[in-house]
Short mmCIF file of C-alpha atoms in Angstrom, two decimals:
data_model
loop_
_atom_site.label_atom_id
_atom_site.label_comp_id
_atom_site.label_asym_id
_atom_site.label_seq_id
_atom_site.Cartn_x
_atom_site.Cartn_y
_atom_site.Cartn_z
CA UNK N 1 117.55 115.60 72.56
CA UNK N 2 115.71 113.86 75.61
CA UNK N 3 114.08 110.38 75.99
CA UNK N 4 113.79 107.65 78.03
CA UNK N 5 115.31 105.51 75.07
CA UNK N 6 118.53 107.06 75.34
CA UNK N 7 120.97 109.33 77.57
CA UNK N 8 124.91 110.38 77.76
CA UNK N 9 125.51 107.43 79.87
CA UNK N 10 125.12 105.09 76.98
CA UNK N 11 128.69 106.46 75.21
CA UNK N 12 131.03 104.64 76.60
CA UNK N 13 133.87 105.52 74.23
CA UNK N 14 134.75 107.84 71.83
CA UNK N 15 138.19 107.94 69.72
CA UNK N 16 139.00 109.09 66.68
CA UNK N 17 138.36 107.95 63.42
CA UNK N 18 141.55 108.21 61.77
CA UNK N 19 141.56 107.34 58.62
CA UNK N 20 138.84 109.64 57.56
CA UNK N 21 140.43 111.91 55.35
CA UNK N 22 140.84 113.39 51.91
CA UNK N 23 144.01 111.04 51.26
CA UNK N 24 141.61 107.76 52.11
CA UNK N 25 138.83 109.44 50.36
CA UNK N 26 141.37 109.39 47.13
CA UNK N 27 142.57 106.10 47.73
CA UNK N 28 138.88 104.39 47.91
CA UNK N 29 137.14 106.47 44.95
CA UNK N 30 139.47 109.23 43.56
CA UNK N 31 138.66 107.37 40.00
CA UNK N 32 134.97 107.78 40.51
CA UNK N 33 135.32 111.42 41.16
CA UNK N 34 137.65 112.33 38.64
CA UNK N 35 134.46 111.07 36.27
CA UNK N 36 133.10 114.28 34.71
CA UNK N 37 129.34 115.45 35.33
CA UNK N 38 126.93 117.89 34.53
CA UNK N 39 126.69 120.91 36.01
CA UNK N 40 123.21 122.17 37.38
CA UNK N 41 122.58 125.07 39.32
CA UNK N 42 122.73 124.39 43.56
CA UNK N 43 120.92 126.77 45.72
CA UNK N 44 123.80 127.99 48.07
CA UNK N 45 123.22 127.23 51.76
CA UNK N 46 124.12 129.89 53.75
CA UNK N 47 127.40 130.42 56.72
CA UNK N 48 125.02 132.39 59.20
CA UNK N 49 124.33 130.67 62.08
CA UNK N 50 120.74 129.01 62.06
CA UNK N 51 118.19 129.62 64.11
CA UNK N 52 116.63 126.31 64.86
CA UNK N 53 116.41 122.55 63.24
CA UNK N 54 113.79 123.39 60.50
CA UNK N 55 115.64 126.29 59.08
CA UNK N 56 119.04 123.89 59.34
CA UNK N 57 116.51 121.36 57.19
CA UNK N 58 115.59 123.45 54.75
CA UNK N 59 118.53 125.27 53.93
CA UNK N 60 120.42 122.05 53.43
CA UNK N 61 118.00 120.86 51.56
CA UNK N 62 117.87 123.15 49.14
CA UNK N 63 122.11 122.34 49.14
CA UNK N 64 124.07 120.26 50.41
CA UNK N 65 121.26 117.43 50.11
CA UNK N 66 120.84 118.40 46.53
CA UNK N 67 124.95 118.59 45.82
CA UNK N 68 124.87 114.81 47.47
CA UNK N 69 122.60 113.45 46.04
CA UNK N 70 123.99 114.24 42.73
CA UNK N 71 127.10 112.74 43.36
CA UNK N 72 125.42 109.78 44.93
CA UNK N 73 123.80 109.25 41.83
CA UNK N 74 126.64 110.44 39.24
CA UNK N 75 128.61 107.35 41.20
CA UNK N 76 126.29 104.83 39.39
CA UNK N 77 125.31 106.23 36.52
CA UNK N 78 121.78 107.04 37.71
CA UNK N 79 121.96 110.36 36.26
CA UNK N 80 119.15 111.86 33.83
CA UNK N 81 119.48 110.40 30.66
CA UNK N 82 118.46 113.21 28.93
CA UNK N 83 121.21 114.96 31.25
CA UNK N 84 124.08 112.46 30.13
CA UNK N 85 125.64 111.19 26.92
CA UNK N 86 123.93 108.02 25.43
CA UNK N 87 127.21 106.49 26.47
CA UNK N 88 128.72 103.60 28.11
CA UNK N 89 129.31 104.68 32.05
CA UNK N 90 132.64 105.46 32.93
CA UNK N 91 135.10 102.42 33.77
CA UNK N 92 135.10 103.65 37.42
CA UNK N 93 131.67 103.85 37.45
CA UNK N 94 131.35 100.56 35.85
CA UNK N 95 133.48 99.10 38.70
CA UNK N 96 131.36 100.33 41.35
CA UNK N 97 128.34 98.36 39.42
CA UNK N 98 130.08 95.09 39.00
CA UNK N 99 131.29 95.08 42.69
CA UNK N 100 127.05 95.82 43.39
CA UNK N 101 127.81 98.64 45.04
CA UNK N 102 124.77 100.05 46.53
CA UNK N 103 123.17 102.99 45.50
CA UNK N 104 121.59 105.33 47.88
CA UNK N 105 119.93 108.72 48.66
CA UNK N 106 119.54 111.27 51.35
CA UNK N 107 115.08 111.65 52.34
CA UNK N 108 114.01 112.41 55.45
CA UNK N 109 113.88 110.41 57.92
CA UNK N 110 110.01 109.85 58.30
CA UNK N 111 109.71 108.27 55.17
CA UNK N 112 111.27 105.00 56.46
CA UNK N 113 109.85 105.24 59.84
CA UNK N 114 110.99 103.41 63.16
CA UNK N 115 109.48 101.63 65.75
CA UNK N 116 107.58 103.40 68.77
CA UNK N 117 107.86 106.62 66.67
CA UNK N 118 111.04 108.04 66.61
CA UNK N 119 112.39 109.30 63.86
CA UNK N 120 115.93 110.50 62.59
CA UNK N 121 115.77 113.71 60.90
CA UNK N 122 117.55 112.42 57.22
CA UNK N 123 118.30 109.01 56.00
CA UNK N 124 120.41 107.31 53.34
CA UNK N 125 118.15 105.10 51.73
CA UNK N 126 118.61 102.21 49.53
CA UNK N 127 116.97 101.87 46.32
CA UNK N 128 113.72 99.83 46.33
CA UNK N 129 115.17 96.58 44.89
CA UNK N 130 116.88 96.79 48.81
CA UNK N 131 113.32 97.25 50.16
CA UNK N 132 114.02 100.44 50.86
CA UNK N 133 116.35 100.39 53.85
CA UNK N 134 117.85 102.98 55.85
CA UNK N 135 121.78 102.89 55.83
CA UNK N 136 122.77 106.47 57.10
CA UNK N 137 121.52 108.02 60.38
CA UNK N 138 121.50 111.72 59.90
CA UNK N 139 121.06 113.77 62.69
CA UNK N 140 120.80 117.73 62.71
CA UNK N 141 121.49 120.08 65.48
CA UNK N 142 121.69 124.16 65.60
CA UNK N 143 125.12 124.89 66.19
CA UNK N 144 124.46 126.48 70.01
CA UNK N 145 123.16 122.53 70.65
CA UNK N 146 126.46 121.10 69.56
CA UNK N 147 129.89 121.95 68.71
CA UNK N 148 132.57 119.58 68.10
CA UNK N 149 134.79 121.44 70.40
CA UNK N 150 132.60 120.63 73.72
CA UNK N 151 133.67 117.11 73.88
CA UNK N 152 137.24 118.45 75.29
CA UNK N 153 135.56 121.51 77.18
CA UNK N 154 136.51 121.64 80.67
CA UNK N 155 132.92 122.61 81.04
CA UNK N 156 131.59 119.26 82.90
CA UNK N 157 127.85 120.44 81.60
CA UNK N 158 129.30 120.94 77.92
CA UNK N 159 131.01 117.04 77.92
CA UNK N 160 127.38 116.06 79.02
CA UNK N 161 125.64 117.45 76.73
CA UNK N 162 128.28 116.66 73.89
CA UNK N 163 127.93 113.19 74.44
CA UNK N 164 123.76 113.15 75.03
CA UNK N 165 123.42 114.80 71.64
CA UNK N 166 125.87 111.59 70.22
CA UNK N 167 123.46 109.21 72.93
CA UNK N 168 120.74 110.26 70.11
CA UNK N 169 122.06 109.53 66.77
CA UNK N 170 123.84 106.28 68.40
CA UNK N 171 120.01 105.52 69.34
CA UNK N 172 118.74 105.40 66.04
CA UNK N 173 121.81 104.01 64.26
CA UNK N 174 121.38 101.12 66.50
CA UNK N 175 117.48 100.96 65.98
CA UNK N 176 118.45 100.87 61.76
CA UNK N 177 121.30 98.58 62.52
CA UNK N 178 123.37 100.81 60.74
CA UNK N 179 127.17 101.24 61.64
CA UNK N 180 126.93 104.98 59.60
CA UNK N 181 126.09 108.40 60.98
CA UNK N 182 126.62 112.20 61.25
CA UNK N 183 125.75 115.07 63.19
CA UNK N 184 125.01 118.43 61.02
CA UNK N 185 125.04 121.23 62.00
CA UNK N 186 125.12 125.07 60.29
CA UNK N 187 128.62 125.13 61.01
CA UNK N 188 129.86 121.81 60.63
CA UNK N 189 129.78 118.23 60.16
CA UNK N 190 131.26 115.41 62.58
CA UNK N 191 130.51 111.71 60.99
CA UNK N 192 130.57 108.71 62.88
CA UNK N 193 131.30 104.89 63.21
CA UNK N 194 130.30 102.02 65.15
CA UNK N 195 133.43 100.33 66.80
CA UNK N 196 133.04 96.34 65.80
CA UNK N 197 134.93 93.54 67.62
CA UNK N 198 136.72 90.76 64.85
CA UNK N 199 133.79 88.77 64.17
CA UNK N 200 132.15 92.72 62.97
CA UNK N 201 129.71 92.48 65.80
CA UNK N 202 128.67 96.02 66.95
CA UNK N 203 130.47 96.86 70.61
CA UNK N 204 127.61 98.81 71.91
CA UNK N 205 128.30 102.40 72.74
CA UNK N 206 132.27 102.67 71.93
CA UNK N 207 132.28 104.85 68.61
CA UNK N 208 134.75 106.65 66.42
CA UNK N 209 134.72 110.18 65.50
CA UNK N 210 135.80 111.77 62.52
CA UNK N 211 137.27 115.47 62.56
CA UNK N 212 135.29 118.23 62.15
CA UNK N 213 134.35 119.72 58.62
CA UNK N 214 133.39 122.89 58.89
CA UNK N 215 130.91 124.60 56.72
CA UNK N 216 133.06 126.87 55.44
CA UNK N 217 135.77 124.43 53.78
CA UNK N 218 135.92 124.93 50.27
CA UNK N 219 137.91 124.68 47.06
CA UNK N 220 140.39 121.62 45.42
CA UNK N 221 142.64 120.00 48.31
CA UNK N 222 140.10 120.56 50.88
CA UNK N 223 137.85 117.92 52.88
CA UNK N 224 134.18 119.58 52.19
CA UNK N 225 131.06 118.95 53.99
CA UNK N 226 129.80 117.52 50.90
CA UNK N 227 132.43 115.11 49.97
CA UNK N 228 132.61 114.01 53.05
CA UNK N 229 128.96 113.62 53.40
CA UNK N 230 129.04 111.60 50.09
CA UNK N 231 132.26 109.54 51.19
CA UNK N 232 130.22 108.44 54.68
CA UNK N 233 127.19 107.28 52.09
CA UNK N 234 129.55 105.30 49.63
CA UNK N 235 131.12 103.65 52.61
CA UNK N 236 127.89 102.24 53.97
CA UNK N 237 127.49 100.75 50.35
CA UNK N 238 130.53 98.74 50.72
CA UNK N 239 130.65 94.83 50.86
CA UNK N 240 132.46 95.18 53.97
CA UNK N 241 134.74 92.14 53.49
CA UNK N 242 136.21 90.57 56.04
CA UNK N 243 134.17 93.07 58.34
CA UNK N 244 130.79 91.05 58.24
CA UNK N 245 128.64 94.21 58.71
CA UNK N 246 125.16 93.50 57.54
CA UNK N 247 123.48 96.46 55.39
#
């Protein structure tokens, strides 16, 4: 969580991202994930806290990853054929291609590498048609790193380190000129945007949080890791009208 590239001095704000919800999630794509898919077997990721970044790598891997991806890919139609009905896609779906929505996926963050050798630890990726760019920063973190509840600790050491861990993943969202990002952890899940002025330039440093999602939401009616994991992902696919946010 060290460099010379980055450090806790380069946050300069941090306020909540408020309308990221299950209510906004509905209003954007509650058609696309009414859509019905097939159901394949998950590997189930775990509650216990990890014990360092690989295991947190693996484990979601194996998971929440897989659960995304699969919902990344249900959104436009890029499902299995031999998995799917030899059907038209869905009219939701079909709206999401017309509007050239783009399509991505969550790899690891070395296969699209960055300059000077840093790396991210997981990426959204664009198909290859987009030559292959990365749109989500993903950064992971055990859960004894970072908790959302140090950015309010009265802990002067804790705020520090809350916002060096953030200095990171700002680092590289700004090195893939990417306005998306999250930090995941075994416990939860805290996504992030770039602030933009009104011409959609980025305003370096000033970035909005959403609320924690912890690991262990579940069920209908609740904000999951892994919708809101796949809602950050759609968002970055966005034509960002009006916003002038380059992908």
């Amino acid at each position: 969580t060290t460099s010379d590239g980055y450090g806790y001095e380069d946050i300069k704000s941090m306020s909540r991202w408020t309308d990221f919800n299950l209510a906004e999630i509905l209003r954007r794509y509650g058609d696309v994930l009414r859509t019905k898919s097939f159901l394949r077997d998950v590997y189930a990721s775990g509650h216990r806290e990890a014990a360092s970044e690989n295991e947190i790598r693996i484990r979601f891997g194996k998971g929440l990853f897989s659960i995304v991806n699969r919902g990344l890919d249900h959104a436009h139609d890029k499902m299995d054929p031999e998995l799917r009905n030899r059907l038209p896609p869905d009219p939701a779906v079909q709206k999401l291609i017309d509007n050239k929505h783009v399509h991505m996926t969550i790899v690891s963050g070395q296969d699209i590498p960055m300059r000077d050798n840093f790396s991210d630890d997981h990426v959204a990726r664009t198909n290859k048609g987009y030559r292959s760019r990365g749109c989500v920063s993903i950064e992971v973190k055990p859960s004894y790193v970072f908790r959302a509840r140090y950015r309010s600790r009265k802990d002067k050491n804790r705020r520090r380190e809350f916002k060096q861990v953030l200095s990171q993943l700002n680092f590289y969202m700004h090195m893939r000129n990417t306005r998306y990002g999250c930090l995941l952890t075994d416990k939860e899940l805290v996504c992030v945007r770039k602030k933009v002025d009104e011409n959609g330039d980025d305003m370096a440093g000033h970035l909005e949080l959403s609320m924690r999602i912890p690991r262990t939401a579940c069920g209908e009616g609740a904000l999951t890791m892994e919708l809101s994991l796949w809602y950050l992902i759609m968002l970055a696919g966005e034509k960002q009208a009006g916003i002038g946010w380059p992908l």
